[in-house]
mmCIF file of N, CA, C and O in Angstrom:
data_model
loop_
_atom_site.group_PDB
_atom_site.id
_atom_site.type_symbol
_atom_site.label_atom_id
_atom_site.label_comp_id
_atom_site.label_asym_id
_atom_site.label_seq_id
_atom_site.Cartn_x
_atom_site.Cartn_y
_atom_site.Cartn_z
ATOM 1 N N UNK H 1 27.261 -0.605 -17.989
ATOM 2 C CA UNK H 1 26.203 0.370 -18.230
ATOM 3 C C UNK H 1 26.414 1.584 -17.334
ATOM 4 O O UNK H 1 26.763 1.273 -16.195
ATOM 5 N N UNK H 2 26.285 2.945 -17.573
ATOM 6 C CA UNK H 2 26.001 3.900 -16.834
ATOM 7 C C UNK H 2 25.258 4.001 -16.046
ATOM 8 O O UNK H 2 24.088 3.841 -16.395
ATOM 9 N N UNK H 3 25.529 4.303 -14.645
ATOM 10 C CA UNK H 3 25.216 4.481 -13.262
ATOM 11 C C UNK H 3 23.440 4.833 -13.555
ATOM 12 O O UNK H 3 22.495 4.191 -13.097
ATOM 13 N N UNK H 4 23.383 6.033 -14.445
ATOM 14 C CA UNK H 4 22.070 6.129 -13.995
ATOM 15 C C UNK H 4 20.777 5.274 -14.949
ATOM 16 O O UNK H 4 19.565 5.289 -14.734
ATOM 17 N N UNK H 5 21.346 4.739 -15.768
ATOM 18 C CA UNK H 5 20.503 3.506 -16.754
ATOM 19 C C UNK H 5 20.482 2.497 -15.735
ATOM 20 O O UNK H 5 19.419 1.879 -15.685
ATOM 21 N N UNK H 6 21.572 2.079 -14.713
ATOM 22 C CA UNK H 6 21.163 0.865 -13.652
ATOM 23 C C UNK H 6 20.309 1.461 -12.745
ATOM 24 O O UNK H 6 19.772 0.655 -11.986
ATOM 25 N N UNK H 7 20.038 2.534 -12.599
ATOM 26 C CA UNK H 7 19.528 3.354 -11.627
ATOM 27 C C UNK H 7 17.865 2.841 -12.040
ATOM 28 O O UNK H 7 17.176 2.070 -11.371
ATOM 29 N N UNK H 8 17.451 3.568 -13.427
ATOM 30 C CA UNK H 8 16.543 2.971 -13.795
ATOM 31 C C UNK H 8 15.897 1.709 -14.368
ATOM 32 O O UNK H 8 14.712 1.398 -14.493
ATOM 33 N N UNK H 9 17.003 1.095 -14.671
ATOM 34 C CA UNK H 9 16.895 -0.566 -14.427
ATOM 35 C C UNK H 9 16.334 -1.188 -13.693
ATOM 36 O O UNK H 9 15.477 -2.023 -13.981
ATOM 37 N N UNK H 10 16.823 -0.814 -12.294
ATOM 38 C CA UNK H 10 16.549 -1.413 -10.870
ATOM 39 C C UNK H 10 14.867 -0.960 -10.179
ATOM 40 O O UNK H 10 14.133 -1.302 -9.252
ATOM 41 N N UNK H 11 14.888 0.111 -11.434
ATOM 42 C CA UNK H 11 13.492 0.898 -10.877
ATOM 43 C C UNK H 11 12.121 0.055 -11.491
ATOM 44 O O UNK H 11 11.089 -0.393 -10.990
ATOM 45 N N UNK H 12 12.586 0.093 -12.568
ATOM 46 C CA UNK H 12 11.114 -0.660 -13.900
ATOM 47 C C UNK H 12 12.157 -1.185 -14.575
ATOM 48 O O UNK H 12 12.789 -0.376 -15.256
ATOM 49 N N UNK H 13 12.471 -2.159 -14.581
ATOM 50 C CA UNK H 13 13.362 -2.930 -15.299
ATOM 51 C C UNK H 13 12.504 -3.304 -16.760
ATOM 52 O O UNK H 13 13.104 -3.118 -17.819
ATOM 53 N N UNK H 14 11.136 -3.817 -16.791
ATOM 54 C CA UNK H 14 10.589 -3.655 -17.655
ATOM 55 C C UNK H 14 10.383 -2.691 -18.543
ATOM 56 O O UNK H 14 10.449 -2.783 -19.769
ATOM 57 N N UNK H 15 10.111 -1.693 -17.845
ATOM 58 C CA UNK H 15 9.902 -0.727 -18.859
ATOM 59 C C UNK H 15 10.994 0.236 -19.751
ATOM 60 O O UNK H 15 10.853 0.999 -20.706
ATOM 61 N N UNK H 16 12.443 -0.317 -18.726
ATOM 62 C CA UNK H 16 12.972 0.599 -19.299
ATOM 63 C C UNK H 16 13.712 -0.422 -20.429
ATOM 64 O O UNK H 16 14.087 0.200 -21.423
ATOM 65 N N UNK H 17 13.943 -1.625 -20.454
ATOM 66 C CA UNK H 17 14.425 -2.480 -21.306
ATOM 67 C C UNK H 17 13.472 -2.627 -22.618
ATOM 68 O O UNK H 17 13.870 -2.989 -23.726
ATOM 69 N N UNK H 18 12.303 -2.319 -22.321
ATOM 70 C CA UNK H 18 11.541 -1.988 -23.779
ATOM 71 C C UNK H 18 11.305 -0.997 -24.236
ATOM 72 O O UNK H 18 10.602 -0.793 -25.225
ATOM 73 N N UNK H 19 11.965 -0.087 -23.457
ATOM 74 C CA UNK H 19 11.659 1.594 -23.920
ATOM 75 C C UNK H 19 10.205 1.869 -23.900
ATOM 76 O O UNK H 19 9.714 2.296 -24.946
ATOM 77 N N UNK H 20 9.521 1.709 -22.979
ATOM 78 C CA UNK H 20 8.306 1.587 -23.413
ATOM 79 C C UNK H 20 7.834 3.449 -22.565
ATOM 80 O O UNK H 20 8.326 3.893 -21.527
ATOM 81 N N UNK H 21 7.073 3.952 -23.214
ATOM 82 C CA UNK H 21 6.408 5.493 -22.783
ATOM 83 C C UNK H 21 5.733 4.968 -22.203
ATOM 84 O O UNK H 21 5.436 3.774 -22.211
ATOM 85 N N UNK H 22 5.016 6.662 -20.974
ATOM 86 C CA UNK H 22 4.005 6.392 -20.326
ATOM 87 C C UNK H 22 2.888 6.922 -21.209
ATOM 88 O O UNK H 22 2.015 7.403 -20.487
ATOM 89 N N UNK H 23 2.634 7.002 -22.294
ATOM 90 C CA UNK H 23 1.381 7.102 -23.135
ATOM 91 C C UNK H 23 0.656 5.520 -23.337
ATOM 92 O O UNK H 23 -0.525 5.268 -23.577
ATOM 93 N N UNK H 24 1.662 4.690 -23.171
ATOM 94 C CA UNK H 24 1.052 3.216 -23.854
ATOM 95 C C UNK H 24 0.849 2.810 -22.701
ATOM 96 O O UNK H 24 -0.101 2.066 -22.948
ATOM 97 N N UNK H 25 1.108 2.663 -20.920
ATOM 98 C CA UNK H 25 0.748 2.333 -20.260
ATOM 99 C C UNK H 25 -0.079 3.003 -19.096
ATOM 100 O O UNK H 25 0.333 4.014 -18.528
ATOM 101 N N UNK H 26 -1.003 2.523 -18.844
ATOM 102 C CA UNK H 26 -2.070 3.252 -18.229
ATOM 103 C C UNK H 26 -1.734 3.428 -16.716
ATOM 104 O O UNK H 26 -2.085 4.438 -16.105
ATOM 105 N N UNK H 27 -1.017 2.373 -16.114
ATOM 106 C CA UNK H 27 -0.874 3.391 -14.800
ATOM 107 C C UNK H 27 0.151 4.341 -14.600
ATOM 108 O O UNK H 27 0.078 5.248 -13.771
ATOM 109 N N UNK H 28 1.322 4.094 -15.527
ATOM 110 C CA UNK H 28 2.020 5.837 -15.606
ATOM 111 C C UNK H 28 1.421 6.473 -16.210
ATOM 112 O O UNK H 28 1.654 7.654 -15.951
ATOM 113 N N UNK H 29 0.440 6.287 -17.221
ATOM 114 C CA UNK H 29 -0.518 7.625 -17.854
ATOM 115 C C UNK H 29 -1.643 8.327 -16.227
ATOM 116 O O UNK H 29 -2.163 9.440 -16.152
ATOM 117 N N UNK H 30 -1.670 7.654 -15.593
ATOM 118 C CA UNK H 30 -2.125 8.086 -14.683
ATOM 119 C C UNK H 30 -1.491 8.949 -13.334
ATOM 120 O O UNK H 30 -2.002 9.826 -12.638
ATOM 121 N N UNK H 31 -0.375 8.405 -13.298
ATOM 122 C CA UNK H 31 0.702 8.578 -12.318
ATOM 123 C C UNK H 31 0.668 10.041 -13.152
ATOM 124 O O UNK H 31 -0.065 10.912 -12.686
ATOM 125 N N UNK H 32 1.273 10.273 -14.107
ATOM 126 C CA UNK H 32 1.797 11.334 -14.733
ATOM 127 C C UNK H 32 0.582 12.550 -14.814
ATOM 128 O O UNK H 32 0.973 13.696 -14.590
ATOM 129 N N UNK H 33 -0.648 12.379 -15.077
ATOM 130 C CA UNK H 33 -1.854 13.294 -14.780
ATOM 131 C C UNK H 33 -2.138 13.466 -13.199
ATOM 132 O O UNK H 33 -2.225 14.597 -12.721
ATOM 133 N N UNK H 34 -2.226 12.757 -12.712
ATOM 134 C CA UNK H 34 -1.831 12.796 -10.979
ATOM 135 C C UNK H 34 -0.967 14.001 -11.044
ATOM 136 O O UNK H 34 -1.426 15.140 -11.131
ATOM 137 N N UNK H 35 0.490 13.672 -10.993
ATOM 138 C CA UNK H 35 1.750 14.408 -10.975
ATOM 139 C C UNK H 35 1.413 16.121 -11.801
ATOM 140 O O UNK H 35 1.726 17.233 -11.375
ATOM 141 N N UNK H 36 0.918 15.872 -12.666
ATOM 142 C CA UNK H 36 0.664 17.231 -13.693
ATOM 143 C C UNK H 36 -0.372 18.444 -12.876
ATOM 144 O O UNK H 36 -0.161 19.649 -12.736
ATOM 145 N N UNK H 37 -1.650 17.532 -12.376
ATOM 146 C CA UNK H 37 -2.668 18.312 -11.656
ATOM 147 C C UNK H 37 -2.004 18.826 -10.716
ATOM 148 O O UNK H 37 -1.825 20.042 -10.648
ATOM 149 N N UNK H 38 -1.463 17.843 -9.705
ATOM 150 C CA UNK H 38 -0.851 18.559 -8.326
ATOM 151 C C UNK H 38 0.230 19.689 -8.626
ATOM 152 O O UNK H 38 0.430 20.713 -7.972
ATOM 153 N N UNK H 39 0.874 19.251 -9.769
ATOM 154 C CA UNK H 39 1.910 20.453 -9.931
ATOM 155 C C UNK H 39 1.227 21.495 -9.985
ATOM 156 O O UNK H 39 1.542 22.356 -9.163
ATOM 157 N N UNK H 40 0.394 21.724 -10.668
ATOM 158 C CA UNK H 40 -0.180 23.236 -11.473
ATOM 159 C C UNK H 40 -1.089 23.278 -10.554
ATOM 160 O O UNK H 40 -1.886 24.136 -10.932
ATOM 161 N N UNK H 41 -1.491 22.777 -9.401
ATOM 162 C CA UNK H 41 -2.313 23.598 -8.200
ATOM 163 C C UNK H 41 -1.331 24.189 -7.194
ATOM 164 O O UNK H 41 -1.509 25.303 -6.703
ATOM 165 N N UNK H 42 0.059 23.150 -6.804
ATOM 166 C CA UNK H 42 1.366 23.969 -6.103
ATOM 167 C C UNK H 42 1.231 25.174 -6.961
ATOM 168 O O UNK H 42 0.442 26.039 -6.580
ATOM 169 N N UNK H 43 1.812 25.330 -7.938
ATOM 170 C CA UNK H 43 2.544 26.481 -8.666
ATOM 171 C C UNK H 43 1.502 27.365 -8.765
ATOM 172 O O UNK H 43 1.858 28.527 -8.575
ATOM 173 N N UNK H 44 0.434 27.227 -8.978
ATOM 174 C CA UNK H 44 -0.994 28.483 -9.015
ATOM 175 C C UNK H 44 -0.995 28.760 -7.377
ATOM 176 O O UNK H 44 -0.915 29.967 -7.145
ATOM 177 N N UNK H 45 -1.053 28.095 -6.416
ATOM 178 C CA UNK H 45 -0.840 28.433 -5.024
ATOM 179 C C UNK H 45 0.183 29.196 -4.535
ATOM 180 O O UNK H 45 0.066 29.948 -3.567
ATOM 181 N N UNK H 46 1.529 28.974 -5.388
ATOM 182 C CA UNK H 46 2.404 30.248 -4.881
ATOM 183 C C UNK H 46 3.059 30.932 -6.066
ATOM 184 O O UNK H 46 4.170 31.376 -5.778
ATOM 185 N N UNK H 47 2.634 31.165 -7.471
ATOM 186 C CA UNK H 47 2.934 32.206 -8.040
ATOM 187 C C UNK H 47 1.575 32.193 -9.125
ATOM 188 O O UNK H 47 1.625 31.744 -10.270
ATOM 189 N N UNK H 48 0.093 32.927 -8.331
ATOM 190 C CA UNK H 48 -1.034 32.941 -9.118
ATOM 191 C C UNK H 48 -0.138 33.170 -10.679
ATOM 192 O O UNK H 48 0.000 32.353 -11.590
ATOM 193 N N UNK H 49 0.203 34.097 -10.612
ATOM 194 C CA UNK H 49 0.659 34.921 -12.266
ATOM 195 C C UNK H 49 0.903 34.055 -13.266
ATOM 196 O O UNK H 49 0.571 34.252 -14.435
ATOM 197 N N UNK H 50 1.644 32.812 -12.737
ATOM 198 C CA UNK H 50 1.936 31.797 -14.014
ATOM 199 C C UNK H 50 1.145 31.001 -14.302
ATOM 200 O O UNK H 50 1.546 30.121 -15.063
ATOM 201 N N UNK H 51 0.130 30.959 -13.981
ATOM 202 C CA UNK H 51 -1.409 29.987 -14.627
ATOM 203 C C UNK H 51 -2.362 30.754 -14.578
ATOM 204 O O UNK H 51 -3.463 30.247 -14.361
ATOM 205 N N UNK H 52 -2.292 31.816 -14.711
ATOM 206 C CA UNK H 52 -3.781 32.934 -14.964
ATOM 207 C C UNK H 52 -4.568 33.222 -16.201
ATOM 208 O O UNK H 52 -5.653 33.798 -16.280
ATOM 209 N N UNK H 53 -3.734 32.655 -17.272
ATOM 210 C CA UNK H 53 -3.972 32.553 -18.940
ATOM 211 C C UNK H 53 -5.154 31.177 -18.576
ATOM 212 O O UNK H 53 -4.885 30.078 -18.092
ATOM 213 N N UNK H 54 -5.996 31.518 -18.847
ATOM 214 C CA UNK H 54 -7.540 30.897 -19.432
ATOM 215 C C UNK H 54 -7.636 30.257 -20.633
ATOM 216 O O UNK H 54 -8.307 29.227 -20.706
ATOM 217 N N UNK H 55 -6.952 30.795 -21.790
ATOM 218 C CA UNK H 55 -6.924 30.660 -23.241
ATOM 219 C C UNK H 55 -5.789 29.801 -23.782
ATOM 220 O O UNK H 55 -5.035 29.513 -22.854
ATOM 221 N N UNK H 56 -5.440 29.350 -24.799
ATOM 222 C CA UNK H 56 -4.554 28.929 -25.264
ATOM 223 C C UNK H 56 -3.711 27.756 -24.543
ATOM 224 O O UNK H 56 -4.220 26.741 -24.067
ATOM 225 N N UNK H 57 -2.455 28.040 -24.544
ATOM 226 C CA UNK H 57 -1.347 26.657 -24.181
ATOM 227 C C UNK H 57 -1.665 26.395 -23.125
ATOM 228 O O UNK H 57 -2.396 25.442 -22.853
ATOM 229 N N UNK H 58 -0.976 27.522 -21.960
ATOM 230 C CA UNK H 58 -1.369 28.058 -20.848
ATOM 231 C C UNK H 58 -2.303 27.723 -20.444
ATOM 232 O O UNK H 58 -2.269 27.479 -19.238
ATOM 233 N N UNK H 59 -3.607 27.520 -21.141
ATOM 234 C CA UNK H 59 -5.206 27.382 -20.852
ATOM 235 C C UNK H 59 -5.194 25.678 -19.734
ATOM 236 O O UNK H 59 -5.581 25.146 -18.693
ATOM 237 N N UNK H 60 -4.744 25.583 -20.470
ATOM 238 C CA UNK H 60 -4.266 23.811 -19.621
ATOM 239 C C UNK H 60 -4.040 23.910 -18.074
ATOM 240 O O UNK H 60 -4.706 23.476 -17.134
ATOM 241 N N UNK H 61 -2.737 24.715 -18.134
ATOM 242 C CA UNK H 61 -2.011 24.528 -16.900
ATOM 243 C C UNK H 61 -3.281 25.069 -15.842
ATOM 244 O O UNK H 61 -3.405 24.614 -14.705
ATOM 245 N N UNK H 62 -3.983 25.876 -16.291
ATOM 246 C CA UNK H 62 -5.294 26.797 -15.546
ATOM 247 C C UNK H 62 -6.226 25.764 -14.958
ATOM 248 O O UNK H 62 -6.544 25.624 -13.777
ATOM 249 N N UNK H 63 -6.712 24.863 -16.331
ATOM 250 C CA UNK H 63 -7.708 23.761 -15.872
ATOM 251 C C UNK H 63 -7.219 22.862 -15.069
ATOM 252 O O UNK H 63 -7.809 22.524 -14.043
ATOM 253 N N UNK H 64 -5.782 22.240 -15.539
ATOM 254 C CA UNK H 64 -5.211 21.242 -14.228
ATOM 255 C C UNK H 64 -4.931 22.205 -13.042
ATOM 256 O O UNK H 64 -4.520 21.556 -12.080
ATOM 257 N N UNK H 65 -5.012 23.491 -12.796
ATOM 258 C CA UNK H 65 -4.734 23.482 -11.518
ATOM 259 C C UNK H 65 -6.324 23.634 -10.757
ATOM 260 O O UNK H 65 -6.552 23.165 -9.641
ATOM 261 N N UNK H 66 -7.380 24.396 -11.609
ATOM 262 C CA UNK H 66 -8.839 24.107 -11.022
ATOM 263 C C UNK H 66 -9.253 23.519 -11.106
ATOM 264 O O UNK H 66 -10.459 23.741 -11.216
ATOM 265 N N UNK H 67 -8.703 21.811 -11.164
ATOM 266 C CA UNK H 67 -9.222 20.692 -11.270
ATOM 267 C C UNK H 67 -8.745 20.138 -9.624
ATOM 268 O O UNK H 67 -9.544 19.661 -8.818
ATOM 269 N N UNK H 68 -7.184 20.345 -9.359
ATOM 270 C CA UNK H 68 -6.535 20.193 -8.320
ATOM 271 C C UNK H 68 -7.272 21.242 -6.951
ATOM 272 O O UNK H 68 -7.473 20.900 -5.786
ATOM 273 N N UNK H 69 -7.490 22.286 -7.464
ATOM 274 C CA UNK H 69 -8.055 23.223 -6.287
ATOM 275 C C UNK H 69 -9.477 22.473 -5.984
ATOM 276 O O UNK H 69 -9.670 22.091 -4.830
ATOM 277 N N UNK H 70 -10.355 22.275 -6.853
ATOM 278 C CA UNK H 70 -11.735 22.309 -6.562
ATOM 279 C C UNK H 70 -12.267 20.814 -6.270
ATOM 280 O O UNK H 70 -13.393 20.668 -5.796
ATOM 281 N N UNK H 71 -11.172 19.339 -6.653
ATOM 282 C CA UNK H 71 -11.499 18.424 -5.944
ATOM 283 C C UNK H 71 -10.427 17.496 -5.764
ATOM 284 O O UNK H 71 -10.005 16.437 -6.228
ATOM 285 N N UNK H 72 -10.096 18.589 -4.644
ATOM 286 C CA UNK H 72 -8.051 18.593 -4.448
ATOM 287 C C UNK H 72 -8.692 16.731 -3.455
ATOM 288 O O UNK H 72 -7.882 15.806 -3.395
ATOM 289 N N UNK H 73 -9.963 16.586 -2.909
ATOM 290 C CA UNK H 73 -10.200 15.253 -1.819
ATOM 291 C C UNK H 73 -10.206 14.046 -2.770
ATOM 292 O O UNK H 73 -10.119 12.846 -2.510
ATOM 293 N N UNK H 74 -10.337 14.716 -3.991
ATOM 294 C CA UNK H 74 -10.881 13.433 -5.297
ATOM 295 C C UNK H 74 -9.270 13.179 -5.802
ATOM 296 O O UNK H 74 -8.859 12.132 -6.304
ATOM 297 N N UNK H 75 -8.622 14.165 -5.591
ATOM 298 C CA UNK H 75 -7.262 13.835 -6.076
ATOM 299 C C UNK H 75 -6.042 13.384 -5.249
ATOM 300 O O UNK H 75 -4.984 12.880 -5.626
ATOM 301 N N UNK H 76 -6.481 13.702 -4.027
ATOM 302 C CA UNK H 76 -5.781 13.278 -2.864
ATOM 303 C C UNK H 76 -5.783 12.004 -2.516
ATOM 304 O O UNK H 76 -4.742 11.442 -2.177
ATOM 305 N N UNK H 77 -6.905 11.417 -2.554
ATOM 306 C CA UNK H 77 -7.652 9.597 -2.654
ATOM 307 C C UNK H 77 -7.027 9.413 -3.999
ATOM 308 O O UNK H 77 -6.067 8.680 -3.761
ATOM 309 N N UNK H 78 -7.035 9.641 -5.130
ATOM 310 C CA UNK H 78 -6.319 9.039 -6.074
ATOM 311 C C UNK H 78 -4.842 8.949 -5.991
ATOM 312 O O UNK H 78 -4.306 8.030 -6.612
ATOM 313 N N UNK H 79 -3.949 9.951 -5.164
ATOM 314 C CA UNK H 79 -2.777 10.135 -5.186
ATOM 315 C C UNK H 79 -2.180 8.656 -3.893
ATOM 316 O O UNK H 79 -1.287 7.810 -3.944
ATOM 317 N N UNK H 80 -3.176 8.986 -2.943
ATOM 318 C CA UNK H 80 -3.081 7.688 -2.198
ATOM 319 C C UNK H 80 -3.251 5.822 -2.433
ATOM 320 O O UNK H 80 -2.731 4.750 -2.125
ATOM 321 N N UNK H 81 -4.378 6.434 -3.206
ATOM 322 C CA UNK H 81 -4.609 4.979 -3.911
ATOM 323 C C UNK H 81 -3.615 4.421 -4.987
ATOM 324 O O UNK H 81 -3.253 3.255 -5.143
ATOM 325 N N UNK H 82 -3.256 5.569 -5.707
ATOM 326 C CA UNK H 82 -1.828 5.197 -6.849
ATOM 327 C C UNK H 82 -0.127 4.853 -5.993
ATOM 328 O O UNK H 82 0.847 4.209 -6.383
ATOM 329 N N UNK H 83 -0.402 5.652 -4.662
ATOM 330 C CA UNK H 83 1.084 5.094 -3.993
ATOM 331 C C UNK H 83 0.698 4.132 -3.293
ATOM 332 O O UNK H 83 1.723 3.623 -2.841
ATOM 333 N N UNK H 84 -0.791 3.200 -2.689
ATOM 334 C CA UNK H 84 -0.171 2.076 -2.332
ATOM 335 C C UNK H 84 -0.297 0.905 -3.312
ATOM 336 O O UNK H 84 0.519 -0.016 -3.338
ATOM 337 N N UNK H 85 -1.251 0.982 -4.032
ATOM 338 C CA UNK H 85 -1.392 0.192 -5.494
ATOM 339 C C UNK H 85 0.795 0.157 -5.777
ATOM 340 O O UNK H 85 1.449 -0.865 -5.568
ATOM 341 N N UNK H 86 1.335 1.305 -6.182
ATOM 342 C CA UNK H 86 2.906 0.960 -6.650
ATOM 343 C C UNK H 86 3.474 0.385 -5.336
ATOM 344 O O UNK H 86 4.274 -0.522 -5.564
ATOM 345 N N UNK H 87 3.244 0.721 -3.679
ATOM 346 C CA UNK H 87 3.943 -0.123 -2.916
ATOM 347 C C UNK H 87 3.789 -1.870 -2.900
ATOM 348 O O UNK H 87 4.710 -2.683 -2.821
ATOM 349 N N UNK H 88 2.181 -2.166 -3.010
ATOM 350 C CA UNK H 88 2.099 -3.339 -2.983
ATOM 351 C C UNK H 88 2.294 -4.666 -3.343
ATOM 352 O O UNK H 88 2.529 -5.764 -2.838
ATOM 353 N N UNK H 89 1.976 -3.775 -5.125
ATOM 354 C CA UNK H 89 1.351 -4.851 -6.327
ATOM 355 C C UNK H 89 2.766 -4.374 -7.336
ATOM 356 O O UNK H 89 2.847 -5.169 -8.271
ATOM 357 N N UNK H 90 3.648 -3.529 -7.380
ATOM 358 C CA UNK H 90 4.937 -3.475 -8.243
ATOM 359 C C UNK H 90 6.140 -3.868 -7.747
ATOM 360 O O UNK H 90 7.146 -3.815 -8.454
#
């Protein structure tokens, strides 16, 4: 097998042997909204200009990042609670 399929083998061996998405499982659906918010509050923190669209596609990246700004303590406790939940229990 190729280096980086053992790579992820070794990582979620489950998941990656069933091909399974993080839409069907709920704590990477979570991991991944975690990951999405914090991004788009970094990136609104150092280049306002690329999440300033309110409306449309864009409109998203706006709300996940004033979701991240305004209860960055609610997301910070979740970001903590999701890395020791994967150190412990995976």
């Amino acid at each position: 097998r190729p280096l980086a399929r053992r790579a992820w083998a070794a990582l979620a061996p489950s998941d990656v042997a069933s091909g399974m998405s993080a839409l069907f499982d709920f704590r990477s659906l979570l991991v991944c909204g975690l990951l999405f918010v914090c991004t788009c509050a970094y990136v609104k923190s150092r280049a306002p200009q690329l999440v300033s669209a309110r409306t449309g596609v864009r409109g998203v990246f706006w709300k996940a990042a004033r979701i991240g700004e305004r209860k960055s303590w609610l997301v910070a406790i979740a970001c903590v609670a999701v890395a020791m939940h994967m150190l412990l229990f995976k």
